[in-house]
Each structure stands twice: as C-alpha cells, then as structure tokens.
Tab-separated table of C-alpha atoms in Angstrom:
chain	number	residue	atom	x	y	z
A	1	MET	CA	2.676	15.700	40.293
A	2	SER	CA	3.885	13.048	37.951
A	3	LEU	CA	2.970	13.027	34.274
A	4	LYS	CA	0.656	10.072	34.813
A	5	GLU	CA	-1.295	11.789	37.558
A	6	LYS	CA	-1.409	14.976	35.553
A	7	VAL	CA	-2.850	13.229	32.504
A	8	GLU	CA	-5.336	11.349	34.641
A	9	SER	CA	-6.515	14.578	36.243
A	10	ILE	CA	-6.933	16.254	32.850
A	11	LEU	CA	-8.783	13.415	31.175
A	12	GLN	CA	-10.788	12.126	34.143
A	13	SER	CA	-13.716	10.093	32.834
A	14	ASP	CA	-12.668	10.372	29.167
A	15	LEU	CA	-9.744	8.056	29.770
A	16	VAL	CA	-10.474	4.681	28.161
A	17	GLU	CA	-7.099	3.106	28.755
A	18	LEU	CA	-3.756	4.231	30.083
A	19	SER	CA	-0.562	2.293	29.588
A	20	GLU	CA	2.978	3.114	30.523
A	21	PHE	CA	6.131	1.790	28.966
A	22	ARG	CA	9.511	2.935	30.283
A	23	GLY	CA	8.113	6.281	31.293
A	24	ASP	CA	6.174	6.925	28.112
A	25	ILE	CA	2.493	7.468	28.714
A	26	CYS	CA	-0.033	6.309	26.179
A	27	VAL	CA	-3.711	7.096	26.615
A	28	GLU	CA	-6.738	6.096	24.652
A	29	ILE	CA	-9.656	8.438	24.294
A	30	PRO	CA	-13.164	7.861	22.924
A	31	LYS	CA	-13.707	8.690	19.274
A	32	ARG	CA	-16.655	10.978	19.700
A	33	LYS	CA	-14.784	13.246	22.109
A	34	VAL	CA	-11.531	13.687	20.159
A	35	ILE	CA	-11.709	17.439	19.651
A	36	GLU	CA	-12.926	18.139	23.149
A	37	VAL	CA	-10.264	16.054	24.868
A	38	LEU	CA	-7.416	17.274	22.667
A	39	THR	CA	-8.486	20.883	23.272
A	40	ARG	CA	-8.322	20.209	26.989
A	41	LEU	CA	-4.870	18.652	26.637
A	42	LYS	CA	-3.664	21.579	24.566
A	43	GLU	CA	-4.888	24.060	27.139
A	44	ALA	CA	-3.236	22.017	29.891
A	45	GLY	CA	0.186	22.436	28.293
A	46	PHE	CA	0.527	19.816	25.554
A	47	ASP	CA	0.659	22.547	22.967
A	48	TYR	CA	2.768	20.945	20.240
A	49	LEU	CA	1.612	18.217	17.847
A	50	SER	CA	4.783	16.456	16.795
A	51	ASP	CA	3.130	13.779	14.684
A	52	LEU	CA	-0.129	12.172	13.683
A	53	PHE	CA	-0.353	8.796	12.025
A	54	GLY	CA	-2.535	5.768	11.499
A	55	VAL	CA	-2.247	2.090	12.387
A	56	ASP	CA	-3.999	-0.869	10.833
A	57	ASN	CA	-4.525	-3.648	13.414
A	58	LEU	CA	-5.773	-6.170	10.899
A	59	ALA	CA	-4.179	-9.210	12.606
A	60	TYR	CA	-5.552	-8.347	16.067
A	61	TYR	CA	-8.871	-7.470	14.535
A	62	GLU	CA	-9.250	-10.806	12.742
A	63	LYS	CA	-8.145	-12.645	15.881
A	64	ALA	CA	-10.693	-10.810	17.979
A	65	LYS	CA	-13.426	-11.617	15.453
A	66	LYS	CA	-12.493	-15.309	15.515
A	67	ALA	CA	-12.412	-15.348	19.304
A	68	LYS	CA	-15.882	-13.864	19.360
A	69	LYS	CA	-17.203	-16.662	17.149
A	70	LYS	CA	-15.584	-19.370	19.256
A	71	LYS	CA	-17.162	-18.133	22.459
A	72	GLY	CA	-18.836	-20.885	24.397
A	73	GLU	CA	-16.242	-23.551	23.715
A	74	ASP	CA	-13.967	-24.434	26.571
A	75	GLU	CA	-10.631	-23.191	25.475
A	76	PRO	CA	-7.798	-21.826	27.514
A	77	GLU	CA	-8.179	-18.150	26.814
A	78	GLU	CA	-5.276	-15.784	26.570
A	79	PRO	CA	-5.025	-13.183	29.267
A	80	LYS	CA	-7.517	-10.569	28.271
A	81	ARG	CA	-6.396	-7.155	27.183
A	82	GLN	CA	-8.004	-4.437	29.156
A	83	GLY	CA	-10.439	-2.134	27.489
A	84	PRO	CA	-12.757	-2.769	24.596
A	85	PRO	CA	-11.799	-5.118	21.724
A	86	PRO	CA	-9.675	-3.434	19.091
A	87	PRO	CA	-11.497	-1.852	16.179
A	88	ARG	CA	-9.401	-2.179	13.087
A	89	PHE	CA	-7.822	1.243	12.716
A	90	GLU	CA	-6.161	3.593	15.126
A	91	VAL	CA	-5.096	7.185	14.727
A	92	ILE	CA	-2.334	8.284	17.034
A	93	TYR	CA	-1.479	11.814	18.065
A	94	LEU	CA	1.974	12.488	19.501
A	95	LEU	CA	1.842	15.516	21.745
A	96	LEU	CA	4.689	17.438	23.301
A	97	SER	CA	4.638	20.036	26.011
A	98	LEU	CA	7.143	22.704	25.064
A	99	SER	CA	7.219	24.209	28.553
A	100	THR	CA	7.788	21.011	30.559
A	101	ASN	CA	9.273	18.853	27.772
A	102	GLU	CA	6.842	16.004	28.438
A	103	ARG	CA	5.488	13.754	25.736
A	104	LEU	CA	2.131	12.058	25.491
A	105	GLN	CA	0.747	9.554	23.053
A	106	VAL	CA	-2.979	9.805	22.444
A	107	ARG	CA	-4.696	7.117	20.448
A	108	VAL	CA	-8.191	6.961	19.018
A	109	ARG	CA	-9.724	3.772	17.719
A	110	VAL	CA	-11.579	4.011	14.437
A	111	PRO	CA	-13.869	1.116	13.473
A	112	GLU	CA	-13.798	-0.158	9.917
A	113	ASP	CA	-17.403	0.723	9.141
A	114	ASP	CA	-17.130	4.340	10.274
A	115	LEU	CA	-13.842	5.726	9.036
A	116	VAL	CA	-14.490	9.339	9.892
A	117	LEU	CA	-12.705	11.451	12.479
A	118	PRO	CA	-12.985	15.155	13.197
A	119	SER	CA	-9.983	17.043	11.885
A	120	VAL	CA	-7.668	18.683	14.414
A	121	THR	CA	-6.399	21.252	11.912
A	122	GLY	CA	-8.378	23.823	13.887
A	123	LEU	CA	-6.238	23.092	16.941
A	124	TRP	CA	-2.875	22.524	15.286
A	125	ARG	CA	-2.356	23.690	11.731
A	126	ALA	CA	0.542	21.232	11.575
A	127	ALA	CA	-2.038	18.436	11.365
A	128	ASN	CA	-2.864	19.357	7.765
A	129	TRP	CA	-0.370	17.152	5.923
A	130	PRO	CA	-0.299	14.240	8.415
A	131	GLU	CA	-4.077	13.982	8.144
A	132	ARG	CA	-3.798	13.950	4.377
A	133	GLU	CA	-1.223	11.187	4.671
A	134	VAL	CA	-3.470	9.108	6.935
A	135	PHE	CA	-6.319	9.612	4.470
A	136	ASP	CA	-4.059	8.565	1.603
A	137	MET	CA	-2.581	5.508	3.293
A	138	PHE	CA	-5.501	4.208	5.399
A	139	GLY	CA	-8.617	5.857	4.018
A	140	VAL	CA	-9.596	7.554	7.266
A	141	ARG	CA	-11.507	10.683	6.353
A	142	PHE	CA	-11.116	13.793	8.463
A	143	LYS	CA	-14.218	15.893	8.790
A	144	GLY	CA	-13.511	19.601	8.530
A	145	HIS	CA	-10.121	19.264	6.870
A	146	PRO	CA	-9.487	22.215	4.533
A	147	ASN	CA	-7.918	20.228	1.697
A	148	LEU	CA	-8.367	16.489	2.041
A	149	ARG	CA	-6.556	15.214	-1.051
A	150	ARG	CA	-3.999	12.448	-1.423
A	151	LEU	CA	-0.565	13.456	-0.205
A	152	LEU	CA	1.796	10.729	-1.420
A	153	MET	CA	0.023	8.747	-4.126
A	154	TRP	CA	-1.283	10.395	-7.258
A	155	ASP	CA	-4.837	11.703	-7.337
A	156	GLU	CA	-6.289	8.975	-9.562
A	157	PHE	CA	-4.994	6.208	-7.267
A	158	GLN	CA	-7.883	4.178	-5.912
A	159	ASP	CA	-6.610	2.126	-2.948
A	160	HIS	CA	-5.117	2.847	0.444
A	161	PRO	CA	-1.734	1.129	0.306
A	162	LEU	CA	-0.701	0.964	3.974
A	163	ARG	CA	-3.690	-1.186	4.856
A	164	LYS	CA	-2.537	-4.660	5.728
A	165	ASP	CA	-4.774	-6.321	3.146
A	166	TYR	CA	-3.251	-4.314	0.310
A	167	PRO	CA	-0.624	-6.415	-1.508
A	168	LEU	CA	2.952	-5.203	-1.105
A	169	GLU	CA	3.607	-5.056	-4.821
A	170	GLY	CA	0.357	-3.293	-5.526
A	171	LYS	CA	-2.454	-4.162	-7.852
A	172	GLY	CA	-0.701	-3.021	-11.005
A	173	GLU	CA	-1.647	0.649	-10.800
A	174	GLU	CA	0.284	2.931	-13.134
A	175	ARG	CA	0.132	6.643	-13.448
A	176	HIS	CA	-0.686	8.025	-16.855
A	177	LEU	CA	-0.592	11.699	-17.649
A	178	ASN	CA	-1.760	13.239	-20.846
A	179	TYR	CA	0.502	16.114	-21.748
A	180	ASP	CA	-1.361	17.085	-24.907
A	181	ILE	CA	-2.155	20.760	-24.945
A	182	VAL	CA	-5.866	21.328	-25.032
B	1	MET	CA	28.406	12.394	-50.384
B	2	LYS	CA	24.913	11.111	-50.809
B	3	PHE	CA	26.271	8.471	-53.171
B	4	GLN	CA	28.946	7.444	-50.698
B	5	ALA	CA	26.435	7.083	-47.950
B	6	ILE	CA	24.500	4.635	-50.029
B	7	GLN	CA	27.482	2.624	-51.178
B	8	GLY	CA	29.000	2.209	-47.766
B	9	GLU	CA	31.252	3.999	-45.335
B	10	GLY	CA	33.399	6.080	-47.626
B	11	TRP	CA	36.465	8.019	-46.606
B	12	LEU	CA	34.809	11.423	-46.502
B	13	LEU	CA	31.841	10.135	-44.552
B	14	THR	CA	33.903	8.346	-41.920
B	15	LYS	CA	36.089	11.410	-41.423
B	16	ALA	CA	32.987	13.564	-40.998
B	17	GLU	CA	31.600	11.015	-38.583
B	18	GLN	CA	34.819	11.033	-36.615
B	19	LEU	CA	34.636	14.804	-36.378
B	20	ILE	CA	31.046	14.697	-35.162
B	21	ASN	CA	31.829	11.936	-32.663
B	22	TRP	CA	34.884	13.830	-31.456
B	23	GLY	CA	32.694	16.815	-30.683
B	24	ARG	CA	29.914	14.818	-29.096
B	25	SER	CA	32.072	12.539	-26.983
B	26	ARG	CA	34.078	15.426	-25.527
B	27	SER	CA	31.096	17.426	-24.402
B	28	PRO	CA	28.474	15.101	-22.925
B	29	TRP	CA	26.689	17.730	-20.906
B	30	PRO	CA	24.803	16.026	-18.100
B	31	PHE	CA	21.300	16.598	-16.874
B	32	PRO	CA	21.375	15.671	-13.174
B	33	TYR	CA	18.139	13.875	-12.395
B	34	GLY	CA	18.864	13.008	-8.771
B	35	THR	CA	15.819	11.578	-7.017
B	36	ALA	CA	17.372	9.720	-4.075
B	37	CYS	CA	20.657	8.978	-2.332
B	38	CYS	CA	22.401	8.239	-5.666
B	39	GLY	CA	21.948	11.928	-6.359
B	40	ILE	CA	24.362	12.668	-3.521
B	41	GLU	CA	26.987	10.426	-5.137
B	42	LEU	CA	26.325	12.177	-8.435
B	43	MET	CA	26.936	15.539	-6.768
B	44	CYS	CA	30.180	14.160	-5.376
B	45	ALA	CA	31.197	12.939	-8.830
B	46	LEU	CA	30.475	16.384	-10.231
B	47	ALA	CA	32.285	18.251	-7.461
B	48	SER	CA	35.949	19.111	-7.249
B	49	SER	CA	37.418	15.916	-5.763
B	50	TYR	CA	36.222	13.651	-8.584
B	51	ASP	CA	35.470	16.371	-11.140
B	52	MET	CA	33.454	14.870	-13.964
B	53	ALA	CA	34.270	18.000	-15.966
B	54	ARG	CA	37.637	16.399	-16.797
B	55	PHE	CA	35.802	14.221	-19.276
B	56	GLY	CA	33.781	16.998	-20.813
B	57	ALA	CA	30.709	16.693	-18.582
B	58	GLU	CA	31.374	20.311	-17.967
B	59	ARG	CA	28.209	22.231	-17.745
B	60	VAL	CA	25.461	20.854	-15.551
B	61	ALA	CA	22.306	22.378	-16.926
B	62	PHE	CA	19.017	22.191	-15.129
B	63	THR	CA	17.071	22.380	-18.331
B	64	PRO	CA	16.720	19.221	-20.420
B	65	ARG	CA	16.837	21.245	-23.646
B	66	GLN	CA	20.540	21.996	-23.264
B	67	CYS	CA	21.742	18.549	-22.242
B	68	ASP	CA	23.046	15.432	-23.929
B	69	VAL	CA	23.194	12.868	-21.138
B	70	LEU	CA	20.333	12.237	-18.762
B	71	ILE	CA	21.931	10.892	-15.586
B	72	GLU	CA	19.023	9.296	-13.753
B	73	ALA	CA	20.305	8.846	-10.208
B	74	GLY	CA	17.792	7.419	-7.784
B	75	THR	CA	14.447	5.744	-7.282
B	76	ILE	CA	11.717	6.441	-9.791
B	77	THR	CA	8.292	6.144	-8.216
B	78	LYS	CA	5.259	5.399	-10.287
B	79	LYS	CA	4.104	8.918	-9.601
B	80	MET	CA	7.311	10.224	-11.162
B	81	VAL	CA	7.272	8.086	-14.342
B	82	PRO	CA	5.310	10.571	-16.514
B	83	VAL	CA	7.678	13.346	-15.422
B	84	LEU	CA	10.708	11.283	-16.422
B	85	LYS	CA	9.133	10.512	-19.792
B	86	ARG	CA	8.474	14.177	-20.365
B	87	ILE	CA	11.986	15.230	-19.362
B	88	TYR	CA	13.413	12.680	-21.797
B	89	ALA	CA	11.089	13.874	-24.546
B	90	GLN	CA	12.212	17.449	-23.989
B	91	MET	CA	15.880	16.656	-24.558
B	92	ALA	CA	17.232	17.434	-28.010
B	93	GLU	CA	18.810	14.697	-30.142
B	94	PRO	CA	21.352	13.244	-29.810
B	95	LYS	CA	20.659	12.092	-26.261
B	96	TRP	CA	21.891	9.348	-24.008
B	97	VAL	CA	20.761	7.973	-20.656
B	98	ILE	CA	22.797	6.643	-17.731
B	99	ALA	CA	20.801	4.799	-15.054
B	100	VAL	CA	22.688	5.185	-11.780
B	101	GLY	CA	22.034	2.838	-8.887
B	102	ALA	CA	20.033	-0.295	-8.200
B	103	CYS	CA	16.707	1.553	-8.007
B	104	ALA	CA	17.036	3.182	-11.407
B	105	CYS	CA	18.262	-0.089	-12.941
B	106	SER	CA	15.726	-2.510	-11.500
B	107	GLY	CA	13.759	-0.987	-8.649
B	108	GLY	CA	16.362	-2.152	-6.142
B	109	VAL	CA	15.108	-3.230	-2.757
B	110	PHE	CA	11.840	-1.381	-3.286
B	111	ARG	CA	9.745	-4.077	-4.854
B	112	THR	CA	6.606	-2.265	-3.763
B	113	TYR	CA	3.424	-0.684	-5.002
B	114	SER	CA	4.983	2.748	-5.341
B	115	THR	CA	8.283	2.069	-7.107
B	116	HIS	CA	8.761	1.653	-10.815
B	117	GLN	CA	10.833	-1.469	-11.453
B	118	GLY	CA	13.639	-0.058	-13.578
B	119	ILE	CA	13.551	2.918	-15.922
B	120	GLY	CA	14.578	0.717	-18.851
B	121	SER	CA	10.914	-0.042	-19.497
B	122	VAL	CA	10.083	3.653	-19.860
B	123	ILE	CA	12.997	5.274	-21.686
B	124	PRO	CA	15.947	3.739	-23.581
B	125	VAL	CA	18.966	3.398	-21.285
B	126	ASP	CA	22.544	3.311	-22.599
B	127	ILE	CA	24.558	2.537	-19.467
B	128	TYR	CA	23.445	0.870	-16.265
B	129	VAL	CA	25.502	1.526	-13.121
B	130	PRO	CA	24.774	-1.013	-10.381
B	131	GLY	CA	25.384	-0.286	-6.712
B	132	CYS	CA	23.424	1.029	-3.777
B	133	PRO	CA	24.560	3.716	-4.240
B	134	PRO	CA	27.507	3.344	-6.646
B	135	ARG	CA	30.667	5.203	-5.766
B	136	PRO	CA	31.592	8.306	-7.782
B	137	GLU	CA	34.217	6.179	-9.537
B	138	GLY	CA	31.377	4.028	-10.835
B	139	ILE	CA	29.616	7.046	-12.290
B	140	LEU	CA	32.870	8.251	-13.870
B	141	TYR	CA	33.430	4.784	-15.347
B	142	ALA	CA	29.921	4.853	-16.777
B	143	LEU	CA	30.640	8.210	-18.363
B	144	LEU	CA	33.844	6.854	-19.907
B	145	LYS	CA	31.930	3.855	-21.228
B	146	LEU	CA	29.364	6.211	-22.686
B	147	ILE	CA	32.138	8.215	-24.366
B	148	ASP	CA	33.421	4.955	-25.896
B	149	LYS	CA	29.917	4.250	-27.105
B	150	ILE	CA	29.550	7.694	-28.639
B	151	GLU	CA	32.888	7.328	-30.401
B	152	ALA	CA	31.802	4.022	-31.913
B	153	ASP	CA	28.601	5.569	-33.196
B	154	HIS	CA	27.822	6.241	-36.888
B	155	PRO	CA	25.727	9.391	-36.845
B	156	LEU	CA	25.746	9.818	-40.669
B	157	TYR	CA	25.755	6.208	-41.805
B	158	LYS	CA	22.760	5.549	-39.562
B	159	GLN	CA	20.780	7.892	-41.792
B	160	ARG	CA	21.333	5.648	-44.817
B	161	PRO	CA	17.722	4.374	-44.946
B	162	LYS	CA	16.474	7.964	-44.953
B	163	LEU	CA	18.871	8.900	-47.767
B	164	VAL	CA	17.891	5.888	-49.841
B	165	GLU	CA	14.279	6.806	-49.428
B	166	ALA	CA	14.945	10.387	-50.448
B	167	LEU	CA	16.946	9.250	-53.472
B	168	GLU	CA	14.235	6.886	-54.618
B	169	ALA	CA	11.654	9.620	-54.249
B	170	THR	CA	13.610	11.814	-56.665
B	171	LYS	CA	13.712	9.104	-59.344
C-alpha cells in the first residue's frame, strides 16, 4: 500500500485536500477535528512530530476577498484551486513515521477571526516550544498549552512580527528592563 | 604632584602615566561576548594558531568584573540590549569596547524588527571591526589599535578638572 493510499484510508472523510509533490504528501484536515485526526495518525504510525509552524497567507487571502467582491462581472477567472478558499493563517504539522521512515505534512487552516487551535502537547510533548513560537510570531493561541508565553520576543512585546502586515523594520519597539533592586 | 597636574603635564606625571599605560596596554584582559558567528572567529583568534595572548589578552574571564576589554562579537537583538548594558555597567574602570563584525557595528544585513542597529548607540565603542565575520587577523589588528589607544591615553591628566575642583574647595 502506497503512502497516499495509507493516508487516505486513515483519514477517510476527514480529508479536506490531498496534494502530492515529488512524492511528498500534504493533507489538509478540518480545524475542529485536529486532535482527533492527529491522534489517529499517531496511532497509525506517524509517531514523531518533527516540526510545527505557522504560515500567513495574506496575499492569497486578500486576492480571494477581492475575487469574492468582483463576482458577477464577466472576467476570465483563474483556474480554481480545489477546496475551500484560503483562510488567512495555516498551522502545519510535519510528521514522521520512525518505523517506516515516511513523512507527512498536515495542515490546518485557521481563520483570522478565530485564532484558536487545540494544543497537541498532549500528543507530542515536543510541540511545546513550536506552539509557543507560532503564538509569538503569528498570534495563534493554543488551547490547553501548559505555558503559552512568548518564545522569541520579550514578554512586553505587543505585536506578532511574522505576520505579513507587520513592517520588516518593526514599529520602533525597544526593550527596557529596570534593574533597580526593590 | 597636585600642583603639576594643574599646571600641565609635568615630568613626574607623564612618567607615572607612562607606567600606568604600560601596565594597562600589556594586559587588556578580554571579556568574550560572542553572540553570533563572529564569536567563532573570536574563539579562533583566542586559540593557539592566532593566540591573542601574545598581546597580553591573556586571561579570558567569563565575569565582567575582572575584564578590561569587552569584545562584542555578534548580533545584538533588541531583547539582548538591556543585558549588554548591564554587562558593561558591571565592568570595572578602566574599560574599553571592541565591536566585532557588521552586526555589532551597524546591525549588518539584519535591518529588521528584532536587531539593534549597532551597539554604538547603547554603550561607548572604542574600536569597530568591519567584516561579516572579520578574520582573526582583523580582531588582532583591532586589539593592537586598542593598545595604541591605551598608550596614548592620559589617565592622570584627565583627572585635572576633579583636582582643580578639590583644590578650590580647600581654599
């Protein structure tokens, strides 16, 4: 059984989209079933979480919003992407099967107005710091995370700097520490 | 001696200054503040093949209280700025700073939200070493330049304003 068939048989109806690029399988799963589906994948052999990160699809997102407004006019439309239109953020889990050495990319789309995902620290303790990083950089909050603080920026920092609408040179934030002994 | 200091650089004072400078310039103990790849070059400059100890940078101490030269090698992020300030404040006078590498000098290629654009705006820097990263020869050259600077210093004569003030207070 090939990896693709295997993944399809595990996910069944929870598979939103499956794409393949040079042998790498990438699946999308619905947001509300993240824990359930990842548990199933873990039990089926993808037992190692090699990375977890976020993506901000601001350009696609704006384009999709514009296209929605323009609907009705006769314009040559681009070939439609399969699946639902892209919500702004994505969180991607890179899974590895240690026994069969197969890799799988699982992505979850997170809409801008509901930036909450269940934490997978219960499944893989390795998800602790990557989830903190995604929270720090994109502002996605992970429900059930044991210690959801900023990982890279300092605690008083207000923004989420890897979002595409955050200016590259920042907004002039500086870190000030008061070393006076109380 | 007090009188000489007020009148100008007398013979006794200059000889004493020379003695002090001789001691200081031949033992600039470094504090290795390596925060990025420049730190690797600094390690190379300190190790046997380049051997910074030839010029008196003998004892690398990992406590700022026992060091004379803060060698800041690497990127300083905005998160790190208060730490750098504190390390500099902990060093005992006299103290000097060498900024090693493009990042420490000006922020380098990292003109971003997280990188501080040059440590010169936070602490006083004596020698800037450009390069990304500079070779160990560059760091050695900076140390030699710093030694020249220390030798040209006037540690006693610089205290003239203080002495004048003290003298006037006694009148």
